[in-house]
PDB file of C-alpha atoms and ligand atoms in Angstrom:
ATOM      1  CA  UNK U  34      88.518 110.862 105.376  1.00 42.00           C
ATOM      2  CA  UNK U  35      84.728 110.874 104.998  1.00 52.00           C
ATOM      3  CA  UNK U  36      84.707 108.276 102.239  1.00 87.00           C
ATOM      4  CA  UNK U  37      87.502 105.902 101.283  1.00 96.00           C
ATOM      5  CA  UNK U  38      88.858 105.352  97.847  1.00 98.00           C
ATOM      6  CA  UNK U  39      87.646 102.811  95.299  1.00 98.00           C
ATOM      7  CA  UNK U  40      90.401 101.536  92.994  1.00 98.00           C
ATOM      8  CA  UNK U  41      89.870  98.851  90.352  1.00 98.00           C
ATOM      9  CA  UNK U  42      92.305  96.868  88.200  1.00 98.00           C
ATOM     10  CA  UNK U  43      91.253  95.829  84.718  1.00 98.00           C
ATOM     11  CA  UNK U  44      92.670  94.244  81.605  1.00 98.00           C
ATOM     12  CA  UNK U  45      92.553  91.251  79.318  1.00 96.00           C
ATOM     13  CA  UNK U  46      93.708  87.758  80.153  1.00 93.00           C
ATOM     14  CA  UNK U  47      97.244  87.532  81.522  1.00 93.00           C
ATOM     15  CA  UNK U  48      97.763  91.306  81.532  1.00 96.00           C
ATOM     16  CA  UNK U  49      99.184  91.217  85.066  1.00 96.00           C
ATOM     17  CA  UNK U  50      96.306  92.450  87.273  1.00 96.00           C
ATOM     18  CA  UNK U  51      96.822  89.890  90.015  1.00 94.00           C
ATOM     19  CA  UNK U  52     100.580  90.420  89.970  1.00 96.00           C
ATOM     20  CA  UNK U  53     100.275  94.193  90.226  1.00 98.00           C
ATOM     21  CA  UNK U  54      97.485  94.077  92.791  1.00 98.00           C
ATOM     22  CA  UNK U  55     100.066  93.015  95.374  1.00 98.00           C
ATOM     23  CA  UNK U  56     102.330  95.908  94.379  1.00 98.00           C
ATOM     24  CA  UNK U  57      99.457  98.443  94.604  1.00 98.00           C
ATOM     25  CA  UNK U  58      98.319  97.102  97.984  1.00 98.00           C
ATOM     26  CA  UNK U  59     101.820  97.418  99.407  1.00 98.00           C
ATOM     27  CA  UNK U  60     102.196 100.943  98.041  1.00 98.00           C
ATOM     28  CA  UNK U  61      98.891 102.002  99.617  1.00 98.00           C
ATOM     29  CA  UNK U  62      99.766 100.409 102.964  1.00 97.00           C
ATOM     30  CA  UNK U  63     103.127 102.214 103.019  1.00 97.00           C
ATOM     31  CA  UNK U  64     101.175 105.443 102.526  1.00 96.00           C
ATOM     32  CA  UNK U  65      99.170 104.591 105.666  1.00 96.00           C
ATOM     33  CA  UNK U  66      95.904 103.440 104.081  1.00 97.00           C
ATOM     34  CA  UNK U  67      93.820 100.562 105.369  1.00 98.00           C
ATOM     35  CA  UNK U  68      93.236  98.399 102.293  1.00 98.00           C
ATOM     36  CA  UNK U  69      90.491  95.882 101.519  1.00 98.00           C
ATOM     37  CA  UNK U  70      91.509  93.602  98.652  1.00 98.00           C
ATOM     38  CA  UNK U  71      88.717  91.895  96.762  1.00 98.00           C
ATOM     39  CA  UNK U  72      87.749  90.645  93.319  1.00 98.00           C
ATOM     40  CA  UNK U  73      84.931  90.185  90.820  1.00 98.00           C
ATOM     41  CA  UNK U  74      83.145  88.054  90.147  1.00 98.00           C
ATOM     42  CA  UNK U  75      83.492  87.084  93.799  1.00 98.00           C
ATOM     43  CA  UNK U  76      84.314  88.843  97.031  1.00 98.00           C
ATOM     44  CA  UNK U  77      81.399  87.361  99.025  1.00 98.00           C
ATOM     45  CA  UNK U  78      80.187  83.835  99.651  1.00 98.00           C
ATOM     46  CA  UNK U  79      77.437  84.216  97.056  1.00 98.00           C
ATOM     47  CA  UNK U  80      79.803  85.978  94.655  1.00 98.00           C
ATOM     48  CA  UNK U  81      82.378  83.207  94.860  1.00 98.00           C
ATOM     49  CA  UNK U  82      79.684  80.610  94.121  1.00 98.00           C
ATOM     50  CA  UNK U  83      78.536  82.637  91.111  1.00 98.00           C
ATOM     51  CA  UNK U  84      82.189  82.921  90.028  1.00 98.00           C
ATOM     52  CA  UNK U  85      82.479  79.172  90.131  1.00 97.00           C
ATOM     53  CA  UNK U  86      79.442  78.804  87.848  1.00 97.00           C
ATOM     54  CA  UNK U  87      80.666  81.474  85.430  1.00 97.00           C
ATOM     55  CA  UNK U  88      84.273  80.324  85.170  1.00 96.00           C
ATOM     56  CA  UNK U  89      84.085  76.609  85.648  1.00 93.00           C
ATOM     57  CA  UNK U  90      80.802  75.368  84.107  1.00 89.00           C
ATOM     58  CA  UNK U  91      82.535  74.384  80.914  1.00 80.00           C
ATOM     59  CA  UNK U  92      79.769  72.146  79.604  1.00 84.00           C
ATOM     60  CA  UNK U  93      77.012  74.677  80.348  1.00 90.00           C
ATOM     61  CA  UNK U  94      75.945  77.117  77.641  1.00 92.00           C
ATOM     62  CA  UNK U  95      75.116  80.413  79.372  1.00 96.00           C
ATOM     63  CA  UNK U  96      73.281  83.020  77.282  1.00 97.00           C
ATOM     64  CA  UNK U  97      75.093  86.412  77.197  1.00 97.00           C
ATOM     65  CA  UNK U  98      72.177  88.139  78.969  1.00 98.00           C
ATOM     66  CA  UNK U  99      72.227  85.551  81.756  1.00 98.00           C
ATOM     67  CA  UNK U 100      75.992  85.896  82.048  1.00 98.00           C
ATOM     68  CA  UNK U 101      75.675  89.654  82.448  1.00 98.00           C
ATOM     69  CA  UNK U 102      72.887  89.341  85.020  1.00 98.00           C
ATOM     70  CA  UNK U 103      74.919  86.830  87.038  1.00 98.00           C
ATOM     71  CA  UNK U 104      77.848  89.275  87.051  1.00 98.00           C
ATOM     72  CA  UNK U 105      75.555  91.982  88.402  1.00 98.00           C
ATOM     73  CA  UNK U 106      73.908  89.641  90.935  1.00 98.00           C
ATOM     74  CA  UNK U 107      77.359  88.912  92.373  1.00 98.00           C
ATOM     75  CA  UNK U 108      78.215  92.627  92.174  1.00 98.00           C
ATOM     76  CA  UNK U 109      75.078  93.711  94.008  1.00 98.00           C
ATOM     77  CA  UNK U 110      75.973  91.445  96.933  1.00 98.00           C
ATOM     78  CA  UNK U 111      79.593  92.585  96.820  1.00 98.00           C
ATOM     79  CA  UNK U 112      78.632  96.252  96.928  1.00 98.00           C
ATOM     80  CA  UNK U 113      76.205  95.789  99.839  1.00 98.00           C
ATOM     81  CA  UNK U 114      78.374  93.519 101.973  1.00 98.00           C
ATOM     82  CA  UNK U 115      81.945  94.587 101.211  1.00 98.00           C
ATOM     83  CA  UNK U 116      82.482  97.683  99.078  1.00 98.00           C
ATOM     84  CA  UNK U 117      80.081 100.236 100.568  1.00 98.00           C
ATOM     85  CA  UNK U 118      80.821  99.339 104.216  1.00 98.00           C
ATOM     86  CA  UNK U 119      84.585  99.579 103.618  1.00 98.00           C
ATOM     87  CA  UNK U 120      84.318 102.910 101.808  1.00 98.00           C
ATOM     88  CA  UNK U 121      82.037 104.266 104.552  1.00 98.00           C
ATOM     89  CA  UNK U 122      84.732 103.312 107.083  1.00 98.00           C
ATOM     90  CA  UNK U 123      87.297 105.359 105.121  1.00 97.00           C
ATOM     91  CA  UNK U 124      89.207 102.374 103.733  1.00 98.00           C
ATOM     92  CA  UNK U 125      90.680 101.881 100.292  1.00 98.00           C
ATOM     93  CA  UNK U 126      88.914  99.147  98.332  1.00 98.00           C
ATOM     94  CA  UNK U 127      91.219  97.523  95.804  1.00 98.00           C
ATOM     95  CA  UNK U 128      89.194  95.354  93.466  1.00 98.00           C
ATOM     96  CA  UNK U 129      90.467  92.954  90.787  1.00 98.00           C
ATOM     97  CA  UNK U 130      87.923  93.756  88.027  1.00 98.00           C
ATOM     98  CA  UNK U 131      84.572  95.564  88.299  1.00 98.00           C
ATOM     99  CA  UNK U 132      81.936  96.895  85.890  1.00 98.00           C
ATOM    100  CA  UNK U 133      84.403  97.940  83.176  1.00 98.00           C
ATOM    101  CA  UNK U 134      84.924  94.183  82.728  1.00 98.00           C
ATOM    102  CA  UNK U 135      81.206  93.769  82.032  1.00 98.00           C
ATOM    103  CA  UNK U 136      81.365  96.448  79.315  1.00 98.00           C
ATOM    104  CA  UNK U 137      84.482  94.801  77.868  1.00 98.00           C
ATOM    105  CA  UNK U 138      83.511  91.106  78.052  1.00 98.00           C
ATOM    106  CA  UNK U 139      79.707  91.025  77.896  1.00 98.00           C
ATOM    107  CA  UNK U 140      79.500  94.255  75.841  1.00 98.00           C
ATOM    108  CA  UNK U 141      82.563  94.080  73.564  1.00 98.00           C
ATOM    109  CA  UNK U 142      83.196  90.340  73.687  1.00 98.00           C
ATOM    110  CA  UNK U 143      79.633  88.975  73.643  1.00 98.00           C
ATOM    111  CA  UNK U 144      78.085  91.901  71.775  1.00 98.00           C
ATOM    112  CA  UNK U 145      75.437  92.983  74.292  1.00 98.00           C
ATOM    113  CA  UNK U 146      74.282  96.580  73.713  1.00 98.00           C
ATOM    114  CA  UNK U 147      75.959  98.932  76.173  1.00 96.00           C
ATOM    115  CA  UNK U 148      72.608 100.684  76.932  1.00 97.00           C
ATOM    116  CA  UNK U 149      71.469  97.479  78.643  1.00 97.00           C
ATOM    117  CA  UNK U 150      74.600  97.444  80.777  1.00 98.00           C
ATOM    118  CA  UNK U 151      74.217 101.156  81.600  1.00 98.00           C
ATOM    119  CA  UNK U 152      70.639 100.583  82.797  1.00 98.00           C
ATOM    120  CA  UNK U 153      71.594  97.733  85.133  1.00 98.00           C
ATOM    121  CA  UNK U 154      74.753  99.500  86.301  1.00 98.00           C
ATOM    122  CA  UNK U 155      72.679 102.504  87.365  1.00 98.00           C
ATOM    123  CA  UNK U 156      70.133 100.316  89.125  1.00 98.00           C
ATOM    124  CA  UNK U 157      72.637  98.095  90.973  1.00 98.00           C
ATOM    125  CA  UNK U 158      75.308 100.658  91.764  1.00 98.00           C
ATOM    126  CA  UNK U 159      73.420 103.928  92.209  1.00 98.00           C
ATOM    127  CA  UNK U 160      76.178 106.559  92.231  1.00 97.00           C
ATOM    128  CA  UNK U 161      78.999 104.123  93.047  1.00 98.00           C
ATOM    129  CA  UNK U 162      81.804 104.250  90.472  1.00 98.00           C
ATOM    130  CA  UNK U 163      85.543 103.604  90.854  1.00 98.00           C
ATOM    131  CA  UNK U 164      87.645 106.670  91.718  1.00 98.00           C
ATOM    132  CA  UNK U 165      90.574 105.230  89.804  1.00 98.00           C
ATOM    133  CA  UNK U 166      90.929 102.337  87.371  1.00 98.00           C
ATOM    134  CA  UNK U 167      94.269 100.965  86.230  1.00 98.00           C
ATOM    135  CA  UNK U 168      93.824  99.355  82.819  1.00 98.00           C
ATOM    136  CA  UNK U 169      96.624  96.870  82.150  1.00 98.00           C
ATOM    137  CA  UNK U 170      96.792  96.787  78.380  1.00 98.00           C
ATOM    138  CA  UNK U 171      98.658  94.136  76.442  1.00 98.00           C
ATOM    139  CA  UNK U 172      98.308  92.734  72.897  1.00 98.00           C
ATOM    140  CA  UNK U 173      95.994  89.720  72.983  1.00 97.00           C
ATOM    141  CA  UNK U 174      98.564  87.134  71.887  1.00 96.00           C
ATOM    142  CA  UNK U 175     101.131  88.223  74.462  1.00 96.00           C
ATOM    143  CA  UNK U 176      98.578  88.204  77.281  1.00 95.00           C
ATOM    144  CA  UNK U 177      97.259  84.806  76.327  1.00 92.00           C
ATOM    145  CA  UNK U 178     100.777  83.446  76.171  1.00 92.00           C
ATOM    146  CA  UNK U 179     101.421  84.613  79.735  1.00 91.00           C
ATOM    147  CA  UNK U 180      98.063  83.283  80.976  1.00 88.00           C
ATOM    148  CA  UNK U 181      98.507  80.028  79.073  1.00 80.00           C
ATOM    149  CA  UNK U 182     101.498  79.083  81.177  1.00 72.00           C
ATOM    150  CA  UNK U 183      99.064  78.232  83.963  1.00 73.00           C
ATOM    151  CA  UNK U 184      96.766  75.195  84.191  1.00 76.00           C
ATOM    152  CA  UNK U 185      93.430  74.351  82.598  1.00 83.00           C
ATOM    153  CA  UNK U 186      91.752  77.362  80.845  1.00 87.00           C
ATOM    154  CA  UNK U 187      88.475  78.618  82.364  1.00 90.00           C
ATOM    155  CA  UNK U 188      85.224  79.237  80.429  1.00 92.00           C
ATOM    156  CA  UNK U 189      86.378  82.702  79.250  1.00 93.00           C
ATOM    157  CA  UNK U 190      89.945  81.689  78.473  1.00 90.00           C
ATOM    158  CA  UNK U 191      88.546  79.188  75.936  1.00 90.00           C
ATOM    159  CA  UNK U 192      87.225  81.998  73.718  1.00 93.00           C
ATOM    160  CA  UNK U 193      89.007  82.737  70.429  1.00 93.00           C
ATOM    161  CA  UNK U 194      91.342  85.639  69.608  1.00 95.00           C
ATOM    162  CA  UNK U 195      88.554  87.648  67.948  1.00 97.00           C
ATOM    163  CA  UNK U 196      86.648  87.688  71.230  1.00 98.00           C
ATOM    164  CA  UNK U 197      89.682  89.024  73.106  1.00 97.00           C
ATOM    165  CA  UNK U 198      90.424  91.602  70.409  1.00 98.00           C
ATOM    166  CA  UNK U 199      86.899  92.977  70.948  1.00 98.00           C
ATOM    167  CA  UNK U 200      87.408  92.915  74.726  1.00 98.00           C
ATOM    168  CA  UNK U 201      90.656  94.856  74.418  1.00 98.00           C
ATOM    169  CA  UNK U 202      89.111  97.428  72.080  1.00 98.00           C
ATOM    170  CA  UNK U 203      86.113  97.916  74.385  1.00 98.00           C
ATOM    171  CA  UNK U 204      88.448  98.583  77.314  1.00 98.00           C
ATOM    172  CA  UNK U 205      90.513 101.069  75.280  1.00 98.00           C
ATOM    173  CA  UNK U 206      87.363 102.841  74.070  1.00 98.00           C
ATOM    174  CA  UNK U 207      86.214 103.283  77.666  1.00 98.00           C
ATOM    175  CA  UNK U 208      89.625 104.596  78.706  1.00 98.00           C
ATOM    176  CA  UNK U 209      89.555 107.110  75.846  1.00 98.00           C
ATOM    177  CA  UNK U 210      86.158 108.370  77.026  1.00 98.00           C
ATOM    178  CA  UNK U 211      87.168 108.632  80.697  1.00 98.00           C
ATOM    179  CA  UNK U 212      90.896 109.434  80.717  1.00 98.00           C
ATOM    180  CA  UNK U 213      90.904 111.007  84.189  1.00 97.00           C
ATOM    181  CA  UNK U 214      89.545 107.887  85.895  1.00 98.00           C
ATOM    182  CA  UNK U 215      90.886 105.154  83.666  1.00 98.00           C
ATOM    183  CA  UNK U 216      94.657 105.129  83.309  1.00 98.00           C
ATOM    184  CA  UNK U 217      96.177 102.902  80.665  1.00 98.00           C
ATOM    185  CA  UNK U 218      99.291 101.007  81.732  1.00 98.00           C
ATOM    186  CA  UNK U 219     101.460  99.446  79.015  1.00 98.00           C
ATOM    187  CA  UNK U 220     101.491  95.960  80.499  1.00 98.00           C
ATOM    188  CA  UNK U 221     103.622  94.461  77.728  1.00 98.00           C
ATOM    189  CA  UNK U 222     106.745  95.956  79.340  1.00 98.00           C
ATOM    190  CA  UNK U 223     108.929  94.298  81.983  1.00 97.00           C
ATOM    191  CA  UNK U 224     107.446  94.037  85.460  1.00 97.00           C
ATOM    192  CA  UNK U 225     109.804  96.733  86.706  1.00 98.00           C
ATOM    193  CA  UNK U 226     108.689  99.132  83.958  1.00 98.00           C
ATOM    194  CA  UNK U 227     105.030  98.330  84.630  1.00 98.00           C
ATOM    195  CA  UNK U 228     105.517  99.050  88.338  1.00 98.00           C
ATOM    196  CA  UNK U 229     107.126 102.362  87.471  1.00 98.00           C
ATOM    197  CA  UNK U 230     104.049 103.400  85.437  1.00 98.00           C
ATOM    198  CA  UNK U 231     101.710 102.280  88.226  1.00 98.00           C
ATOM    199  CA  UNK U 232     103.695 104.222  90.832  1.00 98.00           C
ATOM    200  CA  UNK U 233     103.514 107.400  88.740  1.00 98.00           C
ATOM    201  CA  UNK U 234      99.703 107.155  88.556  1.00 98.00           C
ATOM    202  CA  UNK U 235      99.343 106.386  92.261  1.00 98.00           C
ATOM    203  CA  UNK U 236     101.571 109.306  93.208  1.00 97.00           C
ATOM    204  CA  UNK U 237      99.541 111.646  91.049  1.00 96.00           C
ATOM    205  CA  UNK U 238      96.036 110.459  91.861  1.00 96.00           C
ATOM    206  CA  UNK U 239      96.174 108.981  95.369  1.00 96.00           C
ATOM    207  CA  UNK U 240      98.820 111.181  96.966  1.00 91.00           C
ATOM    208  CA  UNK U 241      97.212 114.166  95.320  1.00 75.00           C
ATOM    209  CA  UNK U 242      93.892 113.639  97.149  1.00 81.00           C
TER     210      UNK U 242
HETATM  211  N1  T5A J 481      84.512  88.756  83.739  1.00 92.96           N
HETATM  212  C1  T5A J 481      84.684  89.378  84.959  1.00 92.96           C
HETATM  213  C2  T5A J 481      83.490  89.130  82.884  1.00 92.96           C
HETATM  214  O1  T5A J 481      83.326  88.543  81.816  1.00 92.96           O
HETATM  215  N2  T5A J 481      82.653  90.153  83.253  1.00 92.96           N
HETATM  216  C3  T5A J 481      82.760  90.804  84.461  1.00 92.96           C
HETATM  217  O2  T5A J 481      81.956  91.708  84.766  1.00 92.96           O
HETATM  218  C4  T5A J 481      83.830  90.398  85.349  1.00 92.96           C
HETATM  219  C5  T5A J 481      83.985  91.093  86.673  1.00 92.96           C
HETATM  220  C6  T5A J 481      87.594  86.527  85.706  1.00 92.96           C
HETATM  221  C7  T5A J 481      86.957  86.288  84.377  1.00 92.96           C
HETATM  222  O3  T5A J 481      85.650  86.809  84.437  1.00 92.96           O
HETATM  223  C8  T5A J 481      85.428  87.663  83.350  1.00 92.96           C
HETATM  224  C9  T5A J 481      86.782  88.129  82.889  1.00 92.96           C
HETATM  225  C10 T5A J 481      87.703  86.992  83.262  1.00 92.96           C
HETATM  226  O4  T5A J 481      87.804  86.131  82.146  1.00 92.96           O
HETATM  227  P1  T5A J 481      90.045  86.593  86.502  1.00 92.96           P
HETATM  228  O5  T5A J 481      90.718  85.493  87.194  1.00 92.96           O
HETATM  229  O6  T5A J 481      89.720  87.788  87.274  1.00 92.96           O
HETATM  230  O7  T5A J 481      88.800  85.931  85.776  1.00 92.96           O
HETATM  231  O8  T5A J 481      90.778  87.186  85.268  1.00 92.96           O
HETATM  232  P2  T5A J 481      91.919  86.653  84.416  1.00 92.96           P
HETATM  233  O9  T5A J 481      92.095  87.627  83.313  1.00 92.96           O
HETATM  234  O10 T5A J 481      91.680  85.215  84.062  1.00 92.96           O
HETATM  235  O11 T5A J 481      93.142  86.795  85.365  1.00 92.96           O
HETATM  236  P3  T5A J 481      94.524  86.370  84.936  1.00 92.96           P
HETATM  237  O12 T5A J 481      95.112  85.797  86.174  1.00 92.96           O
HETATM  238  O13 T5A J 481      94.538  85.586  83.679  1.00 92.96           O
HETATM  239  O14 T5A J 481      95.232  87.672  84.503  1.00 92.96           O
HETATM  240  P4  T5A J 481      96.036  88.686  85.308  1.00 92.96           P
HETATM  241  O15 T5A J 481      95.666  88.689  86.737  1.00 92.96           O
HETATM  242  O16 T5A J 481      95.906  89.936  84.560  1.00 92.96           O
HETATM  243  O17 T5A J 481      97.532  88.154  85.126  1.00 92.96           O
HETATM  244  P5  T5A J 481      98.586  87.660  86.218  1.00 92.96           P
HETATM  245  O18 T5A J 481      98.979  88.761  87.096  1.00 92.96           O
HETATM  246  O19 T5A J 481      98.100  86.397  86.799  1.00 92.96           O
HETATM  247  O20 T5A J 481      99.822  87.385  85.254  1.00 92.96           O
HETATM  248  C11 T5A J 481      99.813  86.323  84.330  1.00 92.96           C
HETATM  249  C12 T5A J 481     101.244  85.760  84.187  1.00 92.96           C
HETATM  250  O21 T5A J 481     102.085  86.758  83.618  1.00 92.96           O
HETATM  251  C13 T5A J 481     103.211  87.042  84.468  1.00 92.96           C
HETATM  252  C14 T5A J 481     102.789  86.590  85.856  1.00 92.96           C
HETATM  253  O22 T5A J 481     103.900  86.247  86.639  1.00 92.96           O
HETATM  254  C15 T5A J 481     101.901  85.394  85.532  1.00 92.96           C
HETATM  255  O23 T5A J 481     102.676  84.265  85.339  1.00 92.96           O
HETATM  256  N3  T5A J 481     103.450  88.485  84.368  1.00 92.96           N
HETATM  257  C16 T5A J 481     104.462  89.037  83.681  1.00 92.96           C
HETATM  258  N4  T5A J 481     105.467  88.464  82.968  1.00 92.96           N
HETATM  259  C17 T5A J 481     106.345  89.329  82.378  1.00 92.96           C
HETATM  260  N5  T5A J 481     106.253  90.691  82.446  1.00 92.96           N
HETATM  261  C18 T5A J 481     105.276  91.288  83.146  1.00 92.96           C
HETATM  262  N6  T5A J 481     105.173  92.625  83.178  1.00 92.96           N
HETATM  263  C19 T5A J 481     104.317  90.432  83.796  1.00 92.96           C
HETATM  264  N7  T5A J 481     103.208  90.683  84.548  1.00 92.96           N
HETATM  265  C20 T5A J 481     102.688  89.488  84.884  1.00 92.96           C
END
């Protein structure tokens, strides 16, 4: 393989990305792939520090533009230190969230114009885009109920339902524009049914390569 495969998992709060990431990793490993599991914001020392600021600075008001730029600062480091080297070595990079989250949260949720995000995406990423994105879609209330069973909400989880409705719609709009790359998984179903949908996509897209 001259270049590995870049797979991202996306979705609103509590949609089941982290849960299904384990399932996807195991499926890929059974198929004989070497898998690098990572996440955004995060994935590097700098990225994890930025994540801490973005998720846990509850008293700090961060302007939407600054929030977006911090996401891309972490991403730039992540691409240079983790993603590109792994892909160049023929590995599969499995990433919990990537730039679609910026379009959904900072674009849809915060209302930043998508042209701004496009410009920075092109600058930071060059031609790097995910080969496959699994979008775990769930109605906002149901996702928040699942996520709410954990501890203290982070800075994003404190947003209201309207914010998450815009996030969900932005994700679905992107999936409608790029149906070959972005596959929508009905995440409101039982875990077994969700895994069945994920397996069908992996068999088609990954085994088919
Ligand atoms: N962000 C990120 C931006 O704003 N812009 C960006 O560019 C980027 C990259 C990151 C935050 O940063 C924001 C978005 C986020 O708010 P995060 O930790 O990556 O935070 O994201 P969260 O959405 O907070 O992650 P969650 O852990 O809430 O959601 P998951 O991973 O989708 O959900 P998961 O797997 O933990 O599942 C939640 C609960 O549901 C159960 C699980 O067991 C768990 O208890 N569950 C199911 N229950 C029943 N049926 C199923 N099918 C189930 N699937 C899972």
